[in-house]
PDB file of C-alpha atoms in Angstrom:
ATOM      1  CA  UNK H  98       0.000   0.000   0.000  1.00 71.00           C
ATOM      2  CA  UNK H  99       0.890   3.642  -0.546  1.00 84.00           C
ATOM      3  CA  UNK H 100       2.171   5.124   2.378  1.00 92.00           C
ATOM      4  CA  UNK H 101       1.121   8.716   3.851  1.00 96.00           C
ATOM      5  CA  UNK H 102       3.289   9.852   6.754  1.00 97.00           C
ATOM      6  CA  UNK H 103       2.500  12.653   9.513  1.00 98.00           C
ATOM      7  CA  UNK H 104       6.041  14.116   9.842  1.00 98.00           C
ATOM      8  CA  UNK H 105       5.718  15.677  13.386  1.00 98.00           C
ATOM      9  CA  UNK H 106       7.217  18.314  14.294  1.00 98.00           C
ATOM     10  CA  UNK H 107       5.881  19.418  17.753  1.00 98.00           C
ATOM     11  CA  UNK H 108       4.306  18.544  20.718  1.00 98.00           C
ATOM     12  CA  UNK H 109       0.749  19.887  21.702  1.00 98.00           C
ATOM     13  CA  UNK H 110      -0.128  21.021  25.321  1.00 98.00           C
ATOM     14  CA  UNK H 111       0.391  18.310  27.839  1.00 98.00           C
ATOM     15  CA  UNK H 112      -3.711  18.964  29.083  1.00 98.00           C
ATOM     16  CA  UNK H 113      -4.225  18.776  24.991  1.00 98.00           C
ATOM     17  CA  UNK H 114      -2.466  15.197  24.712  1.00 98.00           C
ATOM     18  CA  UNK H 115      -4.221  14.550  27.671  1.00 98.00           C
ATOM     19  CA  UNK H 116      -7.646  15.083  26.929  1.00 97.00           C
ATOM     20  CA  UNK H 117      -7.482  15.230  22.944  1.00 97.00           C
ATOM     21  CA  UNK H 118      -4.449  13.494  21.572  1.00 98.00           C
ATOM     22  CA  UNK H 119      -0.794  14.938  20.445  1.00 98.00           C
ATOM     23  CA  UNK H 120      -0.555  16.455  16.858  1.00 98.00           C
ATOM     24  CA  UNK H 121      -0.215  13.590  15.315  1.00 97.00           C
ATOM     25  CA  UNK H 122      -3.919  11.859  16.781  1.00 97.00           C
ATOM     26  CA  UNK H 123      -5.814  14.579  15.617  1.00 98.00           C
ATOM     27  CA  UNK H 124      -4.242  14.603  11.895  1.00 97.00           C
ATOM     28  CA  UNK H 125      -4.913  10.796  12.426  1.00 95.00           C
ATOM     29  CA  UNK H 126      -8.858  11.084  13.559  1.00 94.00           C
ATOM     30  CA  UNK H 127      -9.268  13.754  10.469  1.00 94.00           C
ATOM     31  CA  UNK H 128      -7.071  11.616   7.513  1.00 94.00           C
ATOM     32  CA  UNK H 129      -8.287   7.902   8.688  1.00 90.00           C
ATOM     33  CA  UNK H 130     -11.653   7.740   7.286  1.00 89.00           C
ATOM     34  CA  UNK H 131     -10.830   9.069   3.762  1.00 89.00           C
ATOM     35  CA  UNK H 132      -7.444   7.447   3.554  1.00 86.00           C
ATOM     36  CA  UNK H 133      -8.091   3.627   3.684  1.00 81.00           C
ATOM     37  CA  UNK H 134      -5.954   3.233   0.768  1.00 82.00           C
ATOM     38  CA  UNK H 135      -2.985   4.267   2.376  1.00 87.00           C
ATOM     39  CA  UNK H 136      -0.817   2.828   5.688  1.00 92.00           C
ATOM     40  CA  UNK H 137      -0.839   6.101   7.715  1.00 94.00           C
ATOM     41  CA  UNK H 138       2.618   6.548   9.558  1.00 96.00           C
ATOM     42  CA  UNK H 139       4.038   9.238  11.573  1.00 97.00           C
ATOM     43  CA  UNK H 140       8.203   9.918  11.503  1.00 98.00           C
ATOM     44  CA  UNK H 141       9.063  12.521  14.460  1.00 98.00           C
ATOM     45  CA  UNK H 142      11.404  14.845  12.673  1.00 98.00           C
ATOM     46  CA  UNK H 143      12.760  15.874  16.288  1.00 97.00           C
ATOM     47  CA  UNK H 144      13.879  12.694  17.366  1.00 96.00           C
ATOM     48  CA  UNK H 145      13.526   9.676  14.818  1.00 96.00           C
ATOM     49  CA  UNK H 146      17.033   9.995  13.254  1.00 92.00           C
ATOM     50  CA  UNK H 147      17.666   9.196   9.410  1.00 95.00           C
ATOM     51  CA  UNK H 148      14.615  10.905   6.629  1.00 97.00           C
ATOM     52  CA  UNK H 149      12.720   8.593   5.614  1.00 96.00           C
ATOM     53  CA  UNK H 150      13.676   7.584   1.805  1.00 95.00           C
ATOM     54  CA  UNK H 151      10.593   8.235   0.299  1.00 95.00           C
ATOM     55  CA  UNK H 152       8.900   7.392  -3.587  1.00 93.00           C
ATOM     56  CA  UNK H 153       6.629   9.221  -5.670  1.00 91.00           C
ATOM     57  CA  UNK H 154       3.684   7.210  -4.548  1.00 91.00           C
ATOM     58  CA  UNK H 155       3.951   8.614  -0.862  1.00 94.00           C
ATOM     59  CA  UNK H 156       2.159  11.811   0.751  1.00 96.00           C
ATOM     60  CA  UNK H 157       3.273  13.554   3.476  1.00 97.00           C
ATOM     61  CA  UNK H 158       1.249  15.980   6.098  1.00 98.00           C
ATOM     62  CA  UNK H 159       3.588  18.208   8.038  1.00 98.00           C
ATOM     63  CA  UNK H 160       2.127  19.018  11.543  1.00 98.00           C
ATOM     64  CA  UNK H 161       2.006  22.227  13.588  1.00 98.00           C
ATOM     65  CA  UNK H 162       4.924  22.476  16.104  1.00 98.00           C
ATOM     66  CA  UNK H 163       5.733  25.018  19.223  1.00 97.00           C
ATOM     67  CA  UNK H 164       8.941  25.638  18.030  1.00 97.00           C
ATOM     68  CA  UNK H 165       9.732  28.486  15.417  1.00 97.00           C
ATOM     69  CA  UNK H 166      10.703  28.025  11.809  1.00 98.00           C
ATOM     70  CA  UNK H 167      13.534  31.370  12.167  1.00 97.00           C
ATOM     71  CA  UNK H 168      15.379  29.824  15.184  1.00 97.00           C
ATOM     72  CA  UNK H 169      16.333  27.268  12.613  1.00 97.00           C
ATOM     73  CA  UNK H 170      16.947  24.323  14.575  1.00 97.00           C
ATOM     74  CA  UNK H 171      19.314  21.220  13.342  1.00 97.00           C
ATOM     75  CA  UNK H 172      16.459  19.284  12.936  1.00 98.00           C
ATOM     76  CA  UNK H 173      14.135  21.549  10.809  1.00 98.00           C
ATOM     77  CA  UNK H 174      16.856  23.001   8.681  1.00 98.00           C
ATOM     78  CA  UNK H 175      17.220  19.161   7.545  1.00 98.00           C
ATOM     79  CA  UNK H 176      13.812  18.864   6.358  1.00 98.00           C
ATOM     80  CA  UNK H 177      14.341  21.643   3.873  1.00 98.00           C
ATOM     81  CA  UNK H 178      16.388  19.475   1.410  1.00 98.00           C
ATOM     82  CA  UNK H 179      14.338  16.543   2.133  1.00 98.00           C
ATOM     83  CA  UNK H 180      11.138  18.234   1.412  1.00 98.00           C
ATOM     84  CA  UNK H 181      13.046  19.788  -2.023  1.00 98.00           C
ATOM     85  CA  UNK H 182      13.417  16.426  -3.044  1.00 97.00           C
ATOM     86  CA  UNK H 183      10.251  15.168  -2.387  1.00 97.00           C
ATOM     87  CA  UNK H 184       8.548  17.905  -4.574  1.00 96.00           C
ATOM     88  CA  UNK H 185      11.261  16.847  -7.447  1.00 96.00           C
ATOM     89  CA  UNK H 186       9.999  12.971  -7.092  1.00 95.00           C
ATOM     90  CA  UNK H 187       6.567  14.521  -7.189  1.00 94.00           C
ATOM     91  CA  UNK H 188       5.590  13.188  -3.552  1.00 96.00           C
ATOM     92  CA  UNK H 189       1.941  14.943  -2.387  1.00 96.00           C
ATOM     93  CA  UNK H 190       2.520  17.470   0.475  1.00 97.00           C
ATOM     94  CA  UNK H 191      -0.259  19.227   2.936  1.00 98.00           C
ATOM     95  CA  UNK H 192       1.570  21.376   5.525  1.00 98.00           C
ATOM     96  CA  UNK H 193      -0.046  23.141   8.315  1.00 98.00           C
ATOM     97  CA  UNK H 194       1.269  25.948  10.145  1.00 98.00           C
ATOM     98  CA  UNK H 195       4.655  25.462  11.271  1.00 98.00           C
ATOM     99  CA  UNK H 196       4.539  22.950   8.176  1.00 98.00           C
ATOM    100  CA  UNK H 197       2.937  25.365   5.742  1.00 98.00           C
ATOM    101  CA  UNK H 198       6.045  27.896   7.353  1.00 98.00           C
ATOM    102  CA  UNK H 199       8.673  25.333   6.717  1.00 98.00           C
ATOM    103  CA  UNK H 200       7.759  24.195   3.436  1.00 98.00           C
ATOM    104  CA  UNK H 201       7.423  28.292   2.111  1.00 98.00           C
ATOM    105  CA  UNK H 202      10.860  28.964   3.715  1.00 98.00           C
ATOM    106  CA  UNK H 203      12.294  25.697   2.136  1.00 98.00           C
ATOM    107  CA  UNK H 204      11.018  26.236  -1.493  1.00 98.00           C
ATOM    108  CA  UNK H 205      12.821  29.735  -1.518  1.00 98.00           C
ATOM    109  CA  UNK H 206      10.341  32.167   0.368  1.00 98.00           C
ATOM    110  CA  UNK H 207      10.689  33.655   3.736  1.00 97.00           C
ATOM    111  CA  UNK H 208       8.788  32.918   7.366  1.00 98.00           C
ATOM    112  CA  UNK H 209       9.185  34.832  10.653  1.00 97.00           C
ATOM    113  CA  UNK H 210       7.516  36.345  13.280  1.00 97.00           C
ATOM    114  CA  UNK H 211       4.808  38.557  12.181  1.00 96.00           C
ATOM    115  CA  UNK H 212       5.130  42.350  12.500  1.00 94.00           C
ATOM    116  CA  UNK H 213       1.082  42.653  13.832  1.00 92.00           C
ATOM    117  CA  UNK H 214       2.192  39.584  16.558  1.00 91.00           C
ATOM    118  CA  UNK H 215      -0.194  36.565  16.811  1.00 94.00           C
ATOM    119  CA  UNK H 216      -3.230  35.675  15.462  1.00 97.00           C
ATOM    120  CA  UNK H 217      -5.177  33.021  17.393  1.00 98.00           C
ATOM    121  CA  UNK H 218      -8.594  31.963  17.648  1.00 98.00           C
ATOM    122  CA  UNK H 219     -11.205  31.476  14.878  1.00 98.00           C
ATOM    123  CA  UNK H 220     -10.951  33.658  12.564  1.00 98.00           C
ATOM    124  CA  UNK H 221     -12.128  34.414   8.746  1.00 98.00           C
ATOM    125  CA  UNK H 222     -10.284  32.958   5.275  1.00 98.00           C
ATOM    126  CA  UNK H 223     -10.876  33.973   2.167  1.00 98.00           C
ATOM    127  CA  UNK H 224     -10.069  32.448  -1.301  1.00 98.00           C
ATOM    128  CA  UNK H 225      -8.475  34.336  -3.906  1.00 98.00           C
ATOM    129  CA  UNK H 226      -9.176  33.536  -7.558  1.00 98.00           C
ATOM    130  CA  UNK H 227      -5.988  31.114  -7.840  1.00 98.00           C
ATOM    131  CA  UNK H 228      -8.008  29.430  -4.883  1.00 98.00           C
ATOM    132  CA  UNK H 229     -11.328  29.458  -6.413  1.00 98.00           C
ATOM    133  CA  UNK H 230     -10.150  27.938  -9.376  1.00 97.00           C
ATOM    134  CA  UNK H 231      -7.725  25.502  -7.009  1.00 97.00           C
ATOM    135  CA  UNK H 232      -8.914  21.582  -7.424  1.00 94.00           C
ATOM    136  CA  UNK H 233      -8.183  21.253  -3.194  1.00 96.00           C
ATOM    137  CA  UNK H 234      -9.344  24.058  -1.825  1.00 97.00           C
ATOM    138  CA  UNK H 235     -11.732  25.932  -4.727  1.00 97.00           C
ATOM    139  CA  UNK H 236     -14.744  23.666  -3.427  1.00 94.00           C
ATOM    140  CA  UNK H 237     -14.889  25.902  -0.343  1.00 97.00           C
ATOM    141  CA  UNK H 238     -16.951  28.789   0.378  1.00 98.00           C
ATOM    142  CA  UNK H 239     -15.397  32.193  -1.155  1.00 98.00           C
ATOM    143  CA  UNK H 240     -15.210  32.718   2.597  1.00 98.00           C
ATOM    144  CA  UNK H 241     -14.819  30.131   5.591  1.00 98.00           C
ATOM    145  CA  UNK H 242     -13.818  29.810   9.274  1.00 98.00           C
ATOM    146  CA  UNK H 243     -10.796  28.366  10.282  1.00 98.00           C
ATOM    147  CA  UNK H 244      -8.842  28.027  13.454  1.00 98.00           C
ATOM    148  CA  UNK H 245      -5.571  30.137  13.816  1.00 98.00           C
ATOM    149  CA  UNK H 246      -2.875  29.816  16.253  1.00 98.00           C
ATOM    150  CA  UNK H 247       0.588  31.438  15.275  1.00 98.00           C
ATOM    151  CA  UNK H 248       3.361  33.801  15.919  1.00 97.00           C
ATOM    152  CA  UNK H 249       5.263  33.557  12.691  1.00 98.00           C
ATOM    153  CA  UNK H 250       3.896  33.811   9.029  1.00 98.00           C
ATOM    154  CA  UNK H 251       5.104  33.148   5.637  1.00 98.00           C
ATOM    155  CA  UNK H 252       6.509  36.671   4.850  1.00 98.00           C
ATOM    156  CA  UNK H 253       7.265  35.955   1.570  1.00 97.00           C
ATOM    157  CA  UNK H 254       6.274  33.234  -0.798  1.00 98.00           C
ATOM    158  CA  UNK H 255       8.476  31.370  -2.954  1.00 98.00           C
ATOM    159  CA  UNK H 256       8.927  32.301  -6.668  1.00 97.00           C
ATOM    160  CA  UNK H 257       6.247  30.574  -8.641  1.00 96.00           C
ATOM    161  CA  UNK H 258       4.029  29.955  -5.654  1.00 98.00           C
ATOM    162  CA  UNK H 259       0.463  30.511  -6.183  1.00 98.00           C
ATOM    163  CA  UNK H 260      -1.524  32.710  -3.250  1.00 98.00           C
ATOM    164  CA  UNK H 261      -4.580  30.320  -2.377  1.00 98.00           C
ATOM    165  CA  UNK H 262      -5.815  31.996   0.792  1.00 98.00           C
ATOM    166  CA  UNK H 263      -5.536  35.411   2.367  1.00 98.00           C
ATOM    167  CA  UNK H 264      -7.121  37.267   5.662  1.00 98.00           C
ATOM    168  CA  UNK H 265      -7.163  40.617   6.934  1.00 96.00           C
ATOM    169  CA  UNK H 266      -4.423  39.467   9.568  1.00 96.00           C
ATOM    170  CA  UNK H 267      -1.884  37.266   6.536  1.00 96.00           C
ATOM    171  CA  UNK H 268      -1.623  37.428   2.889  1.00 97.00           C
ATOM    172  CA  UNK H 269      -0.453  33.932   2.750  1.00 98.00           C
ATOM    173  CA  UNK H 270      -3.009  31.879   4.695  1.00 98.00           C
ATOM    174  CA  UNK H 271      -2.541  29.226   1.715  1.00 98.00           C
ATOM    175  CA  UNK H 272       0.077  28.378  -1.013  1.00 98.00           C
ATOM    176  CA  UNK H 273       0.359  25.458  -3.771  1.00 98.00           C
ATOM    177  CA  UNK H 274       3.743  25.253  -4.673  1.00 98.00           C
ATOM    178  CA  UNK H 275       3.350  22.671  -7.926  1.00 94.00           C
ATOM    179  CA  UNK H 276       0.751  19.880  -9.051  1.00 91.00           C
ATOM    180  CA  UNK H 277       1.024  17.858  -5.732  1.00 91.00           C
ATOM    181  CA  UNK H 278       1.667  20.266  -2.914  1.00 97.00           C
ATOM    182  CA  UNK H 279      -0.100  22.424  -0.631  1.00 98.00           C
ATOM    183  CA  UNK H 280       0.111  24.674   2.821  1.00 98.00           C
ATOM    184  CA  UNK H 281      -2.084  26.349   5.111  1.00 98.00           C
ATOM    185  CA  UNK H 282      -1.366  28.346   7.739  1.00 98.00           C
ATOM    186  CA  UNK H 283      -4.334  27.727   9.704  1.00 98.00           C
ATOM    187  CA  UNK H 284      -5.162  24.407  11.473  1.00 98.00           C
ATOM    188  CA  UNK H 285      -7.514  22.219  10.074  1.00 98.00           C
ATOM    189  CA  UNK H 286      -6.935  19.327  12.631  1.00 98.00           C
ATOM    190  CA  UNK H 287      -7.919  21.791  15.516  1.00 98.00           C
ATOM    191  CA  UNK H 288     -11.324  20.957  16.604  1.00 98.00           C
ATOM    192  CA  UNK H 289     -13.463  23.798  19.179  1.00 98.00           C
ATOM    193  CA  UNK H 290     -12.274  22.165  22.032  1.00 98.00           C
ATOM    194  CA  UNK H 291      -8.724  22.224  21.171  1.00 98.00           C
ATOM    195  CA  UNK H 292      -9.195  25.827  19.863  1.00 98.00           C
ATOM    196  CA  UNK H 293     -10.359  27.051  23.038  1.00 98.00           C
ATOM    197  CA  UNK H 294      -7.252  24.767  25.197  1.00 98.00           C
ATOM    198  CA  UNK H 295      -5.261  26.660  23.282  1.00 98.00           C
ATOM    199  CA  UNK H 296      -6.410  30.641  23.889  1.00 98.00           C
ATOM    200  CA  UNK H 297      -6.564  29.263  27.673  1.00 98.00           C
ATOM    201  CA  UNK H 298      -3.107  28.613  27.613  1.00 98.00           C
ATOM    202  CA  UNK H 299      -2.402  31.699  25.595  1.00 97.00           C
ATOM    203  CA  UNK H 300      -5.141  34.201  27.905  1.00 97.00           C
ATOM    204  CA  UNK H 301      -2.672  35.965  30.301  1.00 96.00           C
ATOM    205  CA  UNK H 302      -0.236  36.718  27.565  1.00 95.00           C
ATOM    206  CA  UNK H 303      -3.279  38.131  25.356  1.00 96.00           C
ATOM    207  CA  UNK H 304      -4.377  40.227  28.215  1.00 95.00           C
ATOM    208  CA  UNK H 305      -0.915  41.555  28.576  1.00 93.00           C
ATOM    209  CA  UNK H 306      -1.385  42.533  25.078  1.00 91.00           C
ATOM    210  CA  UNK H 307      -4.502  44.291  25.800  1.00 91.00           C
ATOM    211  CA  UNK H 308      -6.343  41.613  23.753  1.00 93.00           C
ATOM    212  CA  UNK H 309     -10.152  40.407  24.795  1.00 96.00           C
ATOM    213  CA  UNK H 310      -9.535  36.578  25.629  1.00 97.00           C
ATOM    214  CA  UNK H 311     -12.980  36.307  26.896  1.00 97.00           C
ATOM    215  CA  UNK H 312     -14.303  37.072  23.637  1.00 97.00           C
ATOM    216  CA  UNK H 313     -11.770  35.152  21.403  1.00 98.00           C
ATOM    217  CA  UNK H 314     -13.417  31.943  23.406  1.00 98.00           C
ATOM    218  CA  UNK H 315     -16.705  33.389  22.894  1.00 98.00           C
ATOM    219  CA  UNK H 316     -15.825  33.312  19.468  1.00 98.00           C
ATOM    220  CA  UNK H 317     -14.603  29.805  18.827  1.00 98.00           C
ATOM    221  CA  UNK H 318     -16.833  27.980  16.821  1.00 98.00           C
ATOM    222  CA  UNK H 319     -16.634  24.494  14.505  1.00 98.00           C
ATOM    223  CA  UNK H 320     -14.908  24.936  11.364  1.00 98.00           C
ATOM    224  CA  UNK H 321     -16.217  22.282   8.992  1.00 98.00           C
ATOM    225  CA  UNK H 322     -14.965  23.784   5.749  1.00 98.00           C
ATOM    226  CA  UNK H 323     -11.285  24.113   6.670  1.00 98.00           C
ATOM    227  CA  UNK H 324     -11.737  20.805   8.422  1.00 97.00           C
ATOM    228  CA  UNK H 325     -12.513  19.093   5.498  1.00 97.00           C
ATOM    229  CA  UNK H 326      -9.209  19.938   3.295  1.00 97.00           C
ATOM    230  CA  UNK H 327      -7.657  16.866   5.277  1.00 96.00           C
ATOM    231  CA  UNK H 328     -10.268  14.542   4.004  1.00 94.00           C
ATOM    232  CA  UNK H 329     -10.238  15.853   0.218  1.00 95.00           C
ATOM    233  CA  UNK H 330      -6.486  15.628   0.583  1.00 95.00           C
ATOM    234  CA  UNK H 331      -6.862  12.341   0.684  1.00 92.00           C
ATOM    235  CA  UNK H 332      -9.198  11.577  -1.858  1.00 88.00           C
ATOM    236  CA  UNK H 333      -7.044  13.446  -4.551  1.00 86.00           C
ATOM    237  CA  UNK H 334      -3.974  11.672  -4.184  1.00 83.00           C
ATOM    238  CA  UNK H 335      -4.216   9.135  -6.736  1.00 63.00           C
ATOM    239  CA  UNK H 336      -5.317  12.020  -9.207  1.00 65.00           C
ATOM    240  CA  UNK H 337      -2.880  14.738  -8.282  1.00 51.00           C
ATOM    241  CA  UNK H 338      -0.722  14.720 -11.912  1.00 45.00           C
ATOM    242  CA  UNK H 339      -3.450  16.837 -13.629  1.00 39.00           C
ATOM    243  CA  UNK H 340      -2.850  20.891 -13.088  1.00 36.00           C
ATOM    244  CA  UNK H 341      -6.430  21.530 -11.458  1.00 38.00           C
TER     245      UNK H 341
END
């Protein structure tokens, strides 16, 4: 069988493994049901040792991750080339987040901390016309909710990358970088309850910021159009040559 591996990167909130599984279970619960066609297998990039050598039949999803794509750690700076090769063999990619950060920086754009700070909660996406016309994510509403969490953005994409997503906070909410790969920069694994774990965690330092946690919370709500990108992922792979 074809193989599509979770490359983690991170580690969620201990309460969050706790009570709703690491990164890696909630890409799981969200790629399982439309991916029986595939063995689903996750390589930690922080501790697993040697890349995996991988084929153009694979996929990979690149997971969210504390850590930050600037401080260029040993670890992520070795994905770059790794993930440059894959997109030469052709090999499907969906990264989120830190992903969607890592793959942009690898491919020749920039990522960093974002001159406006964070954005976190649920928040508005909209599709531009690359992304209306987009065979992934041009089945979505012109407009959608979708959960947010980050400190760094893509700051600059990479030459030839197609916008796919914007909002009012980040002009690069989405980016297809060829035939097989995509990023997002918001989190479509995140359900409401994880959203709101999250600004919990994050309420004292929004205060500080004069930010309204209370009604970021308030706001949370399900995000079943963003959610579904993992899914329709997965039901594309075997016809990602085609330039839809």
């Amino acid at each position: 069988m074809p193989r599509l591996l979770i490359v983690k990167t991170g580690d969620a909130f201990d309460d969050v493994v706790r009570d709703h599984g690491d990164f890696e279970a909630l890409f799981r619960d969200r790629l399982a049901p439309a991916c029986g066609e595939f063995t689903l297998e996750v390589y930690d990039a922080r501790h697993d040792g040697t890349l995996p050598t991988l084929t153009a039949n694979d996929a990979l999803v690149i997971t969210g991750s504390h850590a930050m794509v600037s401080d260029a750690e040993p670890w992520s700076e070795a994905l770059k080339p790794w993930l440059r090769e894959a997109r030469e063999l052709g090999v499907a990619m969906f990264g989120v987040c830190y992903g969607h950060q890592l793959m942009a920086a690898a491919f020749g754009g920039d990522s960093g901390y974002h001159p406006a700070g964070r954005e976190t909660g649920t928040h508005q996406v909209r599709l531009t016309e690359a992304g209306r016309r987009d065979g992934l994510l041009g089945a979505l509403p012109e407009a959608f909710p979708a959960q947010l969490t980050h400190a760094q953005s893509v700051l600059q994409a990479p030459p030839g990358a197609e916008v796919l997503a914007v909002n009012d906070h980040d002009p690069f909410q989405a980016l297809r970088y060829g035939a097989n790969q995509w990023s997002v920069q918001f989190h479509p694994e995140f359900t409401p309850a994880v959203m709101r774990a999250y600004l919990r965690h994050q309420y004292a330092g929004l205060a500080e910021q004069g930010r309204d946690p209370e009604s970021l919370l308030t706001a949370v709500s399900p995000t079943p159009e963003a959610t579904s990108l993992l899914a329709r992922f997965c039901t594309r792979l075997s016809n990602l040559d085609g330039p839809a």
